[in-house]
PDB file of C-alpha atoms in Angstrom:
ATOM      1  CA  MET A 662      -1.309   2.037 -29.563  1.00  0.00           C
ATOM      2  CA  GLN A 663      -3.767   1.525 -32.334  1.00  0.00           C
ATOM      3  CA  ALA A 664      -3.346   4.744 -34.321  1.00  0.00           C
ATOM      4  CA  PRO A 665      -0.091   6.580 -33.507  1.00  0.00           C
ATOM      5  CA  THR A 666       0.305  10.101 -34.841  1.00  0.00           C
ATOM      6  CA  SER A 667       3.261  12.402 -35.427  1.00  0.00           C
ATOM      7  CA  THR A 668       2.709  13.890 -31.959  1.00  0.00           C
ATOM      8  CA  HIS A 669       3.248  10.451 -30.410  1.00  0.00           C
ATOM      9  CA  TRP A 670       6.430   9.990 -32.455  1.00  0.00           C
ATOM     10  CA  THR A 671       7.757  13.389 -31.335  1.00  0.00           C
ATOM     11  CA  SER A 672       7.003  12.600 -27.689  1.00  0.00           C
ATOM     12  CA  THR A 673       8.677   9.194 -27.956  1.00  0.00           C
ATOM     13  CA  ASN A 674      11.820  10.747 -29.441  1.00  0.00           C
ATOM     14  CA  ARG A 675      11.892  13.348 -26.669  1.00  0.00           C
ATOM     15  CA  VAL A 676      11.694  10.660 -23.974  1.00  0.00           C
ATOM     16  CA  LEU A 677      14.426   8.577 -25.632  1.00  0.00           C
ATOM     17  CA  ARG A 678      16.733  11.613 -25.936  1.00  0.00           C
ATOM     18  CA  TYR A 679      16.150  12.380 -22.247  1.00  0.00           C
ATOM     19  CA  LEU A 680      16.942   8.794 -21.219  1.00  0.00           C
ATOM     20  CA  LYS A 681      20.101   8.815 -23.352  1.00  0.00           C
ATOM     21  CA  HIS A 682      21.477  11.820 -21.457  1.00  0.00           C
ATOM     22  CA  ILE A 683      20.703  10.560 -17.927  1.00  0.00           C
ATOM     23  CA  VAL A 684      22.072   7.035 -18.287  1.00  0.00           C
ATOM     24  CA  ASP A 685      24.886   7.797 -15.791  1.00  0.00           C
ATOM     25  CA  PHE A 686      22.588   9.285 -13.143  1.00  0.00           C
ATOM     26  CA  GLY A 687      21.308   7.303 -10.167  1.00  0.00           C
ATOM     27  CA  LEU A 688      20.960   7.014  -6.422  1.00  0.00           C
ATOM     28  CA  HIS A 689      24.210   6.165  -4.688  1.00  0.00           C
ATOM     29  CA  CYS A 690      23.609   4.585  -1.293  1.00  0.00           C
ATOM     30  CA  LYS A 691      26.771   4.063   0.760  1.00  0.00           C
ATOM     31  CA  SER A 692      25.177   1.892   3.411  1.00  0.00           C
ATOM     32  CA  SER A 693      24.631  -1.819   2.840  1.00  0.00           C
ATOM     33  CA  ILE A 694      21.359  -1.645   4.781  1.00  0.00           C
ATOM     34  CA  VAL A 695      18.698   0.089   2.735  1.00  0.00           C
ATOM     35  CA  ALA A 696      15.403   0.996   4.371  1.00  0.00           C
ATOM     36  CA  LEU A 697      12.571   3.414   3.725  1.00  0.00           C
ATOM     37  CA  HIS A 698      12.281   6.185   6.305  1.00  0.00           C
ATOM     38  CA  ALA A 699       9.540   8.780   6.278  1.00  0.00           C
ATOM     39  CA  PHE A 700       9.185  12.008   8.246  1.00  0.00           C
ATOM     40  CA  CYS A 701       5.981  14.029   8.248  1.00  0.00           C
ATOM     41  CA  ASP A 702       4.904  17.233   9.926  1.00  0.00           C
ATOM     42  CA  VAL A 703       1.763  19.343  10.090  1.00  0.00           C
ATOM     43  CA  ASP A 704       1.002  23.003  10.813  1.00  0.00           C
ATOM     44  CA  TRP A 705      -2.575  23.091  12.047  1.00  0.00           C
ATOM     45  CA  ALA A 706      -4.767  25.962  10.763  1.00  0.00           C
ATOM     46  CA  SER A 707      -1.818  28.245  10.160  1.00  0.00           C
ATOM     47  CA  LYS A 708      -3.679  30.696   7.920  1.00  0.00           C
ATOM     48  CA  PRO A 709      -6.606  32.485   9.634  1.00  0.00           C
ATOM     49  CA  ASN A 710      -8.442  33.276   6.375  1.00  0.00           C
ATOM     50  CA  ASP A 711      -9.067  29.659   5.277  1.00  0.00           C
ATOM     51  CA  ARG A 712      -8.092  27.640   8.420  1.00  0.00           C
ATOM     52  CA  ARG A 713      -6.600  24.823   6.338  1.00  0.00           C
ATOM     53  CA  SER A 714      -3.564  23.001   7.663  1.00  0.00           C
ATOM     54  CA  SER A 715      -0.258  22.593   5.884  1.00  0.00           C
ATOM     55  CA  SER A 716       1.368  19.173   5.805  1.00  0.00           C
ATOM     56  CA  SER A 717       4.783  18.098   4.629  1.00  0.00           C
ATOM     57  CA  TYR A 718       6.762  14.887   4.334  1.00  0.00           C
ATOM     58  CA  ASP A 719      10.236  13.638   3.405  1.00  0.00           C
ATOM     59  CA  ILE A 720      10.877  10.044   2.314  1.00  0.00           C
ATOM     60  CA  TYR A 721      14.380   8.600   2.368  1.00  0.00           C
ATOM     61  CA  PHE A 722      15.597   5.438   0.654  1.00  0.00           C
ATOM     62  CA  GLY A 723      18.659   4.649   2.716  1.00  0.00           C
ATOM     63  CA  GLN A 724      20.385   8.026   2.991  1.00  0.00           C
ATOM     64  CA  CYS A 725      18.936   9.372  -0.268  1.00  0.00           C
ATOM     65  CA  LEU A 726      15.956  11.721  -0.301  1.00  0.00           C
ATOM     66  CA  VAL A 727      13.599  10.318  -2.950  1.00  0.00           C
ATOM     67  CA  SER A 728      10.310  12.150  -2.349  1.00  0.00           C
ATOM     68  CA  TRP A 729       9.131  15.253  -0.545  1.00  0.00           C
ATOM     69  CA  SER A 730       6.123  17.507  -0.458  1.00  0.00           C
ATOM     70  CA  SER A 731       4.769  20.519   1.370  1.00  0.00           C
ATOM     71  CA  LYS A 732       1.254  21.747   0.631  1.00  0.00           C
ATOM     72  CA  LYS A 733      -2.083  22.705   2.108  1.00  0.00           C
ATOM     73  CA  GLN A 734      -4.467  19.927   3.019  1.00  0.00           C
ATOM     74  CA  HIS A 735      -7.706  19.599   1.037  1.00  0.00           C
ATOM     75  CA  VAL A 736      -9.865  19.468   4.165  1.00  0.00           C
ATOM     76  CA  VAL A 737     -10.336  21.789   7.136  1.00  0.00           C
ATOM     77  CA  SER A 738      -9.323  19.901  10.275  1.00  0.00           C
ATOM     78  CA  ARG A 739     -11.113  20.482  13.556  1.00  0.00           C
ATOM     79  CA  SER A 740      -8.080  19.629  15.687  1.00  0.00           C
ATOM     80  CA  ASN A 741      -4.340  19.238  15.566  1.00  0.00           C
ATOM     81  CA  THR A 742      -4.789  15.465  15.909  1.00  0.00           C
ATOM     82  CA  GLU A 743      -7.054  15.293  12.865  1.00  0.00           C
ATOM     83  CA  ALA A 744      -4.602  17.367  10.809  1.00  0.00           C
ATOM     84  CA  ALA A 745      -1.769  15.094  11.930  1.00  0.00           C
ATOM     85  CA  TYR A 746      -3.815  12.023  10.954  1.00  0.00           C
ATOM     86  CA  TRP A 747      -4.342  13.394   7.415  1.00  0.00           C
ATOM     87  CA  SER A 748      -0.637  14.152   7.103  1.00  0.00           C
ATOM     88  CA  LEU A 749       0.314  10.664   8.290  1.00  0.00           C
ATOM     89  CA  ALA A 750      -2.201   9.057   5.909  1.00  0.00           C
ATOM     90  CA  LEU A 751      -0.751  10.946   2.941  1.00  0.00           C
ATOM     91  CA  THR A 752       2.807  10.026   3.929  1.00  0.00           C
ATOM     92  CA  THR A 753       1.918   6.358   4.434  1.00  0.00           C
ATOM     93  CA  ALA A 754       0.306   6.193   0.986  1.00  0.00           C
ATOM     94  CA  LYS A 755       3.456   7.615  -0.626  1.00  0.00           C
ATOM     95  CA  VAL A 756       5.727   5.236   1.315  1.00  0.00           C
ATOM     96  CA  TYR A 757       3.582   2.278   0.283  1.00  0.00           C
ATOM     97  CA  TRP A 758       3.726   3.392  -3.372  1.00  0.00           C
ATOM     98  CA  ILE A 759       7.539   3.573  -3.254  1.00  0.00           C
ATOM     99  CA  TYR A 760       7.687   0.195  -1.500  1.00  0.00           C
ATOM    100  CA  MET A 761       5.522  -1.417  -4.194  1.00  0.00           C
ATOM    101  CA  LEU A 762       7.683   0.212  -6.872  1.00  0.00           C
ATOM    102  CA  CYS A 763      10.757  -1.378  -5.269  1.00  0.00           C
ATOM    103  CA  GLU A 764       9.060  -4.775  -5.171  1.00  0.00           C
ATOM    104  CA  ASN A 765       8.122  -4.511  -8.846  1.00  0.00           C
ATOM    105  CA  CYS A 766      11.745  -3.705  -9.676  1.00  0.00           C
ATOM    106  CA  ILE A 767      12.829  -6.857  -7.771  1.00  0.00           C
ATOM    107  CA  PHE A 768      14.536  -4.862  -5.035  1.00  0.00           C
ATOM    108  CA  ILE A 769      13.780  -5.986  -1.513  1.00  0.00           C
ATOM    109  CA  CYS A 770      13.733  -3.470   1.325  1.00  0.00           C
ATOM    110  CA  LEU A 771      14.722  -4.791   4.716  1.00  0.00           C
ATOM    111  CA  HIS A 772      12.356  -2.494   6.620  1.00  0.00           C
ATOM    112  CA  PRO A 773       9.438  -1.605   4.338  1.00  0.00           C
ATOM    113  CA  PHE A 774       7.625   0.721   6.723  1.00  0.00           C
ATOM    114  CA  ASN A 775       9.362   2.880   9.263  1.00  0.00           C
ATOM    115  CA  PRO A 776       7.500   6.189   9.273  1.00  0.00           C
ATOM    116  CA  ILE A 777       8.649   8.542  11.998  1.00  0.00           C
ATOM    117  CA  PHE A 778       5.930  10.976  12.926  1.00  0.00           C
ATOM    118  CA  HIS A 779       6.697  14.494  14.213  1.00  0.00           C
ATOM    119  CA  VAL A 780       3.973  16.916  15.227  1.00  0.00           C
TER     120      VAL A 780
END
């Protein structure tokens, strides 16, 4: 940073204090085979007033749940298939982001993509 202020210093101290207290935390995977598994689901046009679909996903790293979401989609889908496609696209993007994060941390996943799709 070119011109740090006292606000930056306060924020940096807050982050360092947080990291100091979570040093013993982590993901504990019991299995020797670690893979990314993703589950996604969609509820097509569940609300009659806005007709938007709700989509949700769970992403597991081995047996550990590392990411999840459940929210309304930004678009109005014309069919259950289209709503399912949007849900799968969102889930795939999140799985790919986690996979790239693992690669950058020099951790190799045996099965990088294994999304399981439930409608």
